[in-house]
XYZ file of C-alpha atoms in Angstrom:
385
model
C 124.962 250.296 -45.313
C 126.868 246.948 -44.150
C 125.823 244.487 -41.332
C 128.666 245.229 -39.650
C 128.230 249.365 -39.843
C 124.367 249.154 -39.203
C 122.527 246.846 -36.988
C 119.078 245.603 -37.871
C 117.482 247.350 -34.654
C 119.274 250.618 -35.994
C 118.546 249.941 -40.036
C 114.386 249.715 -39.471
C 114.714 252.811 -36.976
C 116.318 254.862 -39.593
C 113.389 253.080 -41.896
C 110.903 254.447 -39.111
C 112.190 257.963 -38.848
C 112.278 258.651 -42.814
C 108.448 256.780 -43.548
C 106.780 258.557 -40.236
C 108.932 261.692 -41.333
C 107.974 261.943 -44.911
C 104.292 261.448 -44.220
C 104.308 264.330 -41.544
C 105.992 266.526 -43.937
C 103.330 265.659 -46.694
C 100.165 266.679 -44.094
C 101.872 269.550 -42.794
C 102.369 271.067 -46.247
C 99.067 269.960 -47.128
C 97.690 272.045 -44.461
C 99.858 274.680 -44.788
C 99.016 275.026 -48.648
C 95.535 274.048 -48.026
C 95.711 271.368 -51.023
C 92.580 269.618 -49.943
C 90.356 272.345 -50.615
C 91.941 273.251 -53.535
C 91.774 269.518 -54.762
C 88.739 267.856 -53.620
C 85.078 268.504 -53.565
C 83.948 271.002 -51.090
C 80.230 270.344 -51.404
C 78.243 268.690 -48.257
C 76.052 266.608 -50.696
C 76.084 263.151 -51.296
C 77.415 262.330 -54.519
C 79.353 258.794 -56.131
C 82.341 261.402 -56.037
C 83.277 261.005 -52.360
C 83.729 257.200 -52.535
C 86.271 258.466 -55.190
C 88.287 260.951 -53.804
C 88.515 259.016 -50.674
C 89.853 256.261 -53.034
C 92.428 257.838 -54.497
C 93.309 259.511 -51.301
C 93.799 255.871 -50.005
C 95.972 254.988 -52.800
C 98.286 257.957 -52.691
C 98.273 256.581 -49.217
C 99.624 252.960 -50.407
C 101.935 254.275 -53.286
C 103.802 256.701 -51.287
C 104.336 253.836 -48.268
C 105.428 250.753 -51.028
C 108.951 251.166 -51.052
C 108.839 251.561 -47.198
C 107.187 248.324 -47.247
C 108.935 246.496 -49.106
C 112.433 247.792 -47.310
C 111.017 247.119 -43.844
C 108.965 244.393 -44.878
C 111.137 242.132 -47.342
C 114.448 243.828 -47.760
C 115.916 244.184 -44.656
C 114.399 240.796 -42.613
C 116.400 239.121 -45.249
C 119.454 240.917 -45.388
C 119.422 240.464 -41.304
C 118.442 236.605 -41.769
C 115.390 237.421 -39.785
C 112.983 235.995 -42.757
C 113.178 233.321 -45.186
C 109.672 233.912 -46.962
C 110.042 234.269 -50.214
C 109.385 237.922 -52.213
C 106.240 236.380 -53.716
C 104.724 235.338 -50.417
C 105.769 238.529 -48.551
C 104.341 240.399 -51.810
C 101.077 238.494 -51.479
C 100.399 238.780 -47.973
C 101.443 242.452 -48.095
C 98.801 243.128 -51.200
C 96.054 241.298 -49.042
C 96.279 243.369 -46.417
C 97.060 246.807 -47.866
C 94.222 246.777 -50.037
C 91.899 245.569 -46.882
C 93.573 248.127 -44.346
C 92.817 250.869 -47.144
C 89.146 249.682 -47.691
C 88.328 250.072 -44.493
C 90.039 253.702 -44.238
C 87.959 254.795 -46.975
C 84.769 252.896 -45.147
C 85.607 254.921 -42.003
C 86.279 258.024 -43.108
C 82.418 257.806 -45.612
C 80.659 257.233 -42.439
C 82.189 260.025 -40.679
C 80.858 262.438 -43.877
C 77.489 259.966 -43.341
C 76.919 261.283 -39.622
C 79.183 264.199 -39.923
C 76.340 265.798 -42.276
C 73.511 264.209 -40.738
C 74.214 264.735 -37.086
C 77.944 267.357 -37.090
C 80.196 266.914 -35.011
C 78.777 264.784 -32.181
C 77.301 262.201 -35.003
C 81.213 262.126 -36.633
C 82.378 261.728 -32.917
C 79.984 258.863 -32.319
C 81.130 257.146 -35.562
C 84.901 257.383 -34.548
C 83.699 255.756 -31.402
C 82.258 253.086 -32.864
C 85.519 252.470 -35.711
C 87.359 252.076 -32.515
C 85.033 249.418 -31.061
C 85.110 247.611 -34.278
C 88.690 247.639 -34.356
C 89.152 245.971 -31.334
C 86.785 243.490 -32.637
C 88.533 242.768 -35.632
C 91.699 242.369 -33.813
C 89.936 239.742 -31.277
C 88.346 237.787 -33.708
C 91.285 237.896 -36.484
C 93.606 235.810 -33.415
C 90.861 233.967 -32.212
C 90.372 233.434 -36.001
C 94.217 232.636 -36.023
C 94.257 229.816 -32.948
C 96.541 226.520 -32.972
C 94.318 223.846 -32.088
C 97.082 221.089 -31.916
C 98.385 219.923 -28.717
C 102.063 220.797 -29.778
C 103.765 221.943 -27.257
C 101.129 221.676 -24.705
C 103.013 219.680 -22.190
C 105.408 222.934 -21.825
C 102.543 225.291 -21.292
C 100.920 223.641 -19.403
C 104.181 223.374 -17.233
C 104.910 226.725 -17.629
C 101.522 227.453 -16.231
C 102.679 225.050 -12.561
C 105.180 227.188 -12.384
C 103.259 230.715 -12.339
C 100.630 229.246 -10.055
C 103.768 228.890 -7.642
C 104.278 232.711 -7.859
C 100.755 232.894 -7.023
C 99.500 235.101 -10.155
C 96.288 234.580 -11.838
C 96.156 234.152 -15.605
C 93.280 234.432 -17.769
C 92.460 232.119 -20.738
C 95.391 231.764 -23.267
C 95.618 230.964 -26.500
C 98.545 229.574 -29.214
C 98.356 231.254 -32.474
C 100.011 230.364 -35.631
C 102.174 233.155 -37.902
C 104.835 233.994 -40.180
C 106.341 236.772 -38.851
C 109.292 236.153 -36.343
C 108.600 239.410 -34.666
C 104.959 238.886 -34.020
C 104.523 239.144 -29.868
C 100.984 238.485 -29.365
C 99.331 240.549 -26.860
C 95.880 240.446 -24.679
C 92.660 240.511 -26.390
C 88.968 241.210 -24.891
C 87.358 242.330 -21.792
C 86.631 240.519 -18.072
C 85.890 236.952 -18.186
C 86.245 237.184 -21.718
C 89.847 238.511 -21.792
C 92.823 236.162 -23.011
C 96.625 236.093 -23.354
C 97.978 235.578 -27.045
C 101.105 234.024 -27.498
C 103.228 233.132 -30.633
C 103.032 229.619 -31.700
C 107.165 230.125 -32.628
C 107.595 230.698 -28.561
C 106.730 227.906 -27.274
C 109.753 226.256 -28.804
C 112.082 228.898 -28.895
C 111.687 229.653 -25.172
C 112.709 227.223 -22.229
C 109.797 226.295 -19.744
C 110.543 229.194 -17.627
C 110.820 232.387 -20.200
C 107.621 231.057 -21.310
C 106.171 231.053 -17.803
C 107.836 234.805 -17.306
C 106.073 236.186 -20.145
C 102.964 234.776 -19.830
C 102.781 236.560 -16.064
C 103.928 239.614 -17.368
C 100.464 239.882 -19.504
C 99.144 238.564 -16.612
C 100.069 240.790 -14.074
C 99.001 243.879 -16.455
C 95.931 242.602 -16.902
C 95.556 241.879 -13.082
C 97.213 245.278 -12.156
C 94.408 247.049 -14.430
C 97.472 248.697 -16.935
C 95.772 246.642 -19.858
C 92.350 248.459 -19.683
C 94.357 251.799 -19.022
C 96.430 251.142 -21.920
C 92.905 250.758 -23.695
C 91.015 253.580 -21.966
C 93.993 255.926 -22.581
C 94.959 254.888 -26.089
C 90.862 255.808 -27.310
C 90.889 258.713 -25.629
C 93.762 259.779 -26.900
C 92.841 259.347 -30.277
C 89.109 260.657 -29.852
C 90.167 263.860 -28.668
C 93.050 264.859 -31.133
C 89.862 263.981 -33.857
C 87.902 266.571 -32.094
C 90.802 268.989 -31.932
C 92.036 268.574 -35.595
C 88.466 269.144 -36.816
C 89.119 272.632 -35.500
C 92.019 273.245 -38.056
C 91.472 275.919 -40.312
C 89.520 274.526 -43.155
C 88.938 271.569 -41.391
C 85.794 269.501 -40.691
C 83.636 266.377 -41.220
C 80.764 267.295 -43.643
C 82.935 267.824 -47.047
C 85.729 265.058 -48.561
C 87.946 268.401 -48.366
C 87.004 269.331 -45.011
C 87.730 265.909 -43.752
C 90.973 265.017 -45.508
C 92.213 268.244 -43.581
C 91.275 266.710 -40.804
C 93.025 263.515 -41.410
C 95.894 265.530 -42.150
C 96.160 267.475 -38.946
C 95.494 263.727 -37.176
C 98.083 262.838 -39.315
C 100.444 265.491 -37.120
C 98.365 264.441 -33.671
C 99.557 260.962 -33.730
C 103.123 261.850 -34.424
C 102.692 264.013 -31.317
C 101.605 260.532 -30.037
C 104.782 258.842 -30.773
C 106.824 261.373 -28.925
C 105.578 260.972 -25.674
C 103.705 257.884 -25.126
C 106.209 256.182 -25.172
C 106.765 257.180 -21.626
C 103.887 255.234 -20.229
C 104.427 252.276 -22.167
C 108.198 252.007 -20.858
C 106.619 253.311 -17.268
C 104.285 250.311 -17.269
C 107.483 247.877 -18.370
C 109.209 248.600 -15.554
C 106.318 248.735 -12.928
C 105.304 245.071 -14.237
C 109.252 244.092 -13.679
C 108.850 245.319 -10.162
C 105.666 243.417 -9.672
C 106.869 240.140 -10.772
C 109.691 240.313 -8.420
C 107.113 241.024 -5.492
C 105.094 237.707 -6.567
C 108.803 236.077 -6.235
C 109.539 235.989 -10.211
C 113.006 236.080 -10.244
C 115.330 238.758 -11.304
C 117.122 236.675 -13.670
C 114.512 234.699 -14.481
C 112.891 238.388 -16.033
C 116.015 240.147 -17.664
C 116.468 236.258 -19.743
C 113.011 236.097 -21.088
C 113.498 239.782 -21.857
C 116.766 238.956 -23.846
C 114.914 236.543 -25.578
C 112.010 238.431 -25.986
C 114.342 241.345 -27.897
C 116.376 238.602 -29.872
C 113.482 237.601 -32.083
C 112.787 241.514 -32.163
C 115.775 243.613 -32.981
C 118.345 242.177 -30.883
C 118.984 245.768 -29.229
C 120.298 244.925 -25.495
C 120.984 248.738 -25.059
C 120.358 251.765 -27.084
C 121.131 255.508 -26.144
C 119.101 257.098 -23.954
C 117.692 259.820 -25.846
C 117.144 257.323 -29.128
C 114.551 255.034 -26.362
C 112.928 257.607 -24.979
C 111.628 259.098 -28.299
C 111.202 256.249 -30.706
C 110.947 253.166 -27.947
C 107.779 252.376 -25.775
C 109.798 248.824 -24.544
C 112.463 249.611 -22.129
C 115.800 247.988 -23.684
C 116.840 244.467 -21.884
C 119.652 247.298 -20.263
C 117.155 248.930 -18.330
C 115.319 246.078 -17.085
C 117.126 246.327 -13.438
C 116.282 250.015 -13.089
C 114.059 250.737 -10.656
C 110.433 251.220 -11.529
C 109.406 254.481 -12.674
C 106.839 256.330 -10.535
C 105.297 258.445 -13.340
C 101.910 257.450 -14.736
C 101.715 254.454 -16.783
C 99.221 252.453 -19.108
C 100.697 249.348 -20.343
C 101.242 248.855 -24.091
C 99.484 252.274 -24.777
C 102.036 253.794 -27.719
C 101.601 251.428 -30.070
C 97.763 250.751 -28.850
C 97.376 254.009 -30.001
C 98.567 253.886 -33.497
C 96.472 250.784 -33.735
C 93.268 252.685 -32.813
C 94.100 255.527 -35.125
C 92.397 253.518 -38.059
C 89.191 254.521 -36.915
C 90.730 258.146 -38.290
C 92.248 257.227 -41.229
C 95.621 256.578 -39.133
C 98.341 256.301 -42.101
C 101.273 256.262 -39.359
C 99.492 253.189 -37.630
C 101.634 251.163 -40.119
C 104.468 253.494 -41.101
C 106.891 253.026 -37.877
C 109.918 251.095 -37.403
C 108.646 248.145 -35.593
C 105.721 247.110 -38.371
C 106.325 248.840 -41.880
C 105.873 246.005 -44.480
C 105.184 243.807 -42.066
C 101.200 242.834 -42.064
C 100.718 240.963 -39.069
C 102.299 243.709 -37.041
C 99.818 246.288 -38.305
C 97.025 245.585 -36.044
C 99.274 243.762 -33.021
C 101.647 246.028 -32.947
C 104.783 244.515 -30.758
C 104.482 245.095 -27.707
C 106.442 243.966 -23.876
């Protein structure tokens, strides 16, 4: 592989496809050969042994995904000049949150035996529920948590602000955080009054007043249009009910460490179904916020530049083959930008909102894709449009 022969869009799909690929292949033949039950404890007691199992079930978890990791994470952001942090930094931060991601896995999945056995199925239901809440928590506070309080930069916002009041779109609170990661997008965080834009601290220099102002009333406009919360609504259901299906797998359940490790296993295959198609309403929602804009008098150009600028500190991919976005690409390339907007249902940012949810089941392709393997602050704000 060359820089010339591979791009670094192309080199972390390929990245994507074999660390998403080998862990599907691993659950299937798990369930096929029915390895949990013939490996781990079977018994609906409580015993010290669970805390175990799930333990080492976690670390298989972290061992099999390291040289992923360190590829997507290290390797090829330097190879591609799109990192200078050094391997002991990367190495550290990666370790950090590894270890904390895993932790909680293995706190999840105990209270899902907890109510599983106390309550069955609805009490393991009710506990997924209330991973997913928690996870959306953690994500709010950890930017909040995360905020630039300095007045850097300010004058631009605040000037990128005038000029979305001119297109006459309402934005909710924002606020500057500080990271490492070039390819860290920020997002929208909470509910109602409460809800608030996230932007990179690295943007607000990088982009002229005007990009800046474009992609702030993008997340605007989904959050006004009500594609945020469907992207929410759709991404927990989603994950919810392929939990309640997979505990229907043959020797699957939520009241043995067996039992439930099959059912990780066939989530494991649920969310891959995930990344096949919804991907579609992510890309749907792109395109139906690019028509909105232009209706509040954003213009045109005004949206396909902050879009090129937007995919330059991603994986500078103007175009890609059809086929290769529609699988593997819930943002529409900067290509597609003046097609017309799709007409097919659409919750914004709901792929990769999704995978991010799918901790609350002991998710292990929530970090395993190509936009965020071995790369920690991606892993629970995914990037997004």
């Amino acid at each position: 592989m060359t820089k010339t022969a591979m791009t670094y869009g192309r080199a972390r799909l390929w990245l994507g496809i074999c660390g998403v690929g080998s862990l599907v292949t691993i659950c299937t033949v798990a369930l096929v050969l029915a390895l949990p039950s013939n490996f781990l404890s079977k018994s609906t007691d409580f015993a010290t042994a669970d805390w175990g199992q799930l333990s080492v079930v976690a670390l298989l978890f972290i061992v099999w995904l390291a040289p992923f990791d360190f590829l997507g994470g290290y390797r090829l952001p330097k190879s591609f000049l799109k990192s200078e942090e050094s391997f002991g930094s990367w190495l550290s931060n990666y370790l950090k949150a590894a270890i904390g991601q895993s932790l909680l896995f293995i706190a999840f999945a105990w209270l899902i035996l907890v109510f599983g056995r106390w309550f069955g199925l609805r009490g393991a239901i009710s506990m997924v529920l209330l991973a997913i809440g928690f996870c959306f928590i953690l994500r709010n506070q950890s930017m909040r948590f995360r905020r630039v309080e300095s007045s850097q930069g300010s004058n631009k916002l605040l000037d990128s602000l005038t000029l979305i009041q001119s297109w006459q779109i309402f934005v909710p609170n924002i606020i500057v955080v500080r990271h490492r990661d070039i390819g860290f997008t920020g997002g929208i965080i909470g509910f109602g009054n409460g809800a608030t834009i996230v932007i990179p601290q690295a943007w607000i220099e990088a982009m002229s007043q005007a990009e800046l102002a474009t992609v702030i009333a993008r997340r605007a406009v989904a959050f006004n249009s009500g594609s945020y919360y469907r992207g929410l609504a759709f991404a927990g259901v989603w994950n919810l009910l392929g939990f309640i299906v997979c505990t229907q797998l043959p020797n699957a359940g939520v009241d043995s460490v067996a039992a439930l490790v099959n059912t990780i296993c066939g989530f494991t295959l649920w969310s891959f179904l995930g990344l096949l198609t919804l991907p579609t309403l992510s890309r749907n929602a792109s395109l139906q916020i690019d028509h909105l804009l232009s209706q509040h008098g954003t213009p045109k150009e005004l949206i396909f530049n902050a879009a090129d600028s937007f995919d330059q500190m991603q994986d500078g991919e103007r175009s890609r083959p059809r086929w290769i976005e529609t699988i593997f690409h819930p943002v529409p390339s900067v290509g597609r930008r003046n097609a017309l907007p799709q007409q097919g249902p659409a919750a914004w940012n709901v792929a990769r909102t999704a995978l991010f949810f799918s901790w609350a089941c002991f998710g292990v392709l929530s970090r395993a894709v190509h936009c965020n393997v071995g790369r920690p602050e991606l892993w629970t704000m995914l990037p997004i449009d």
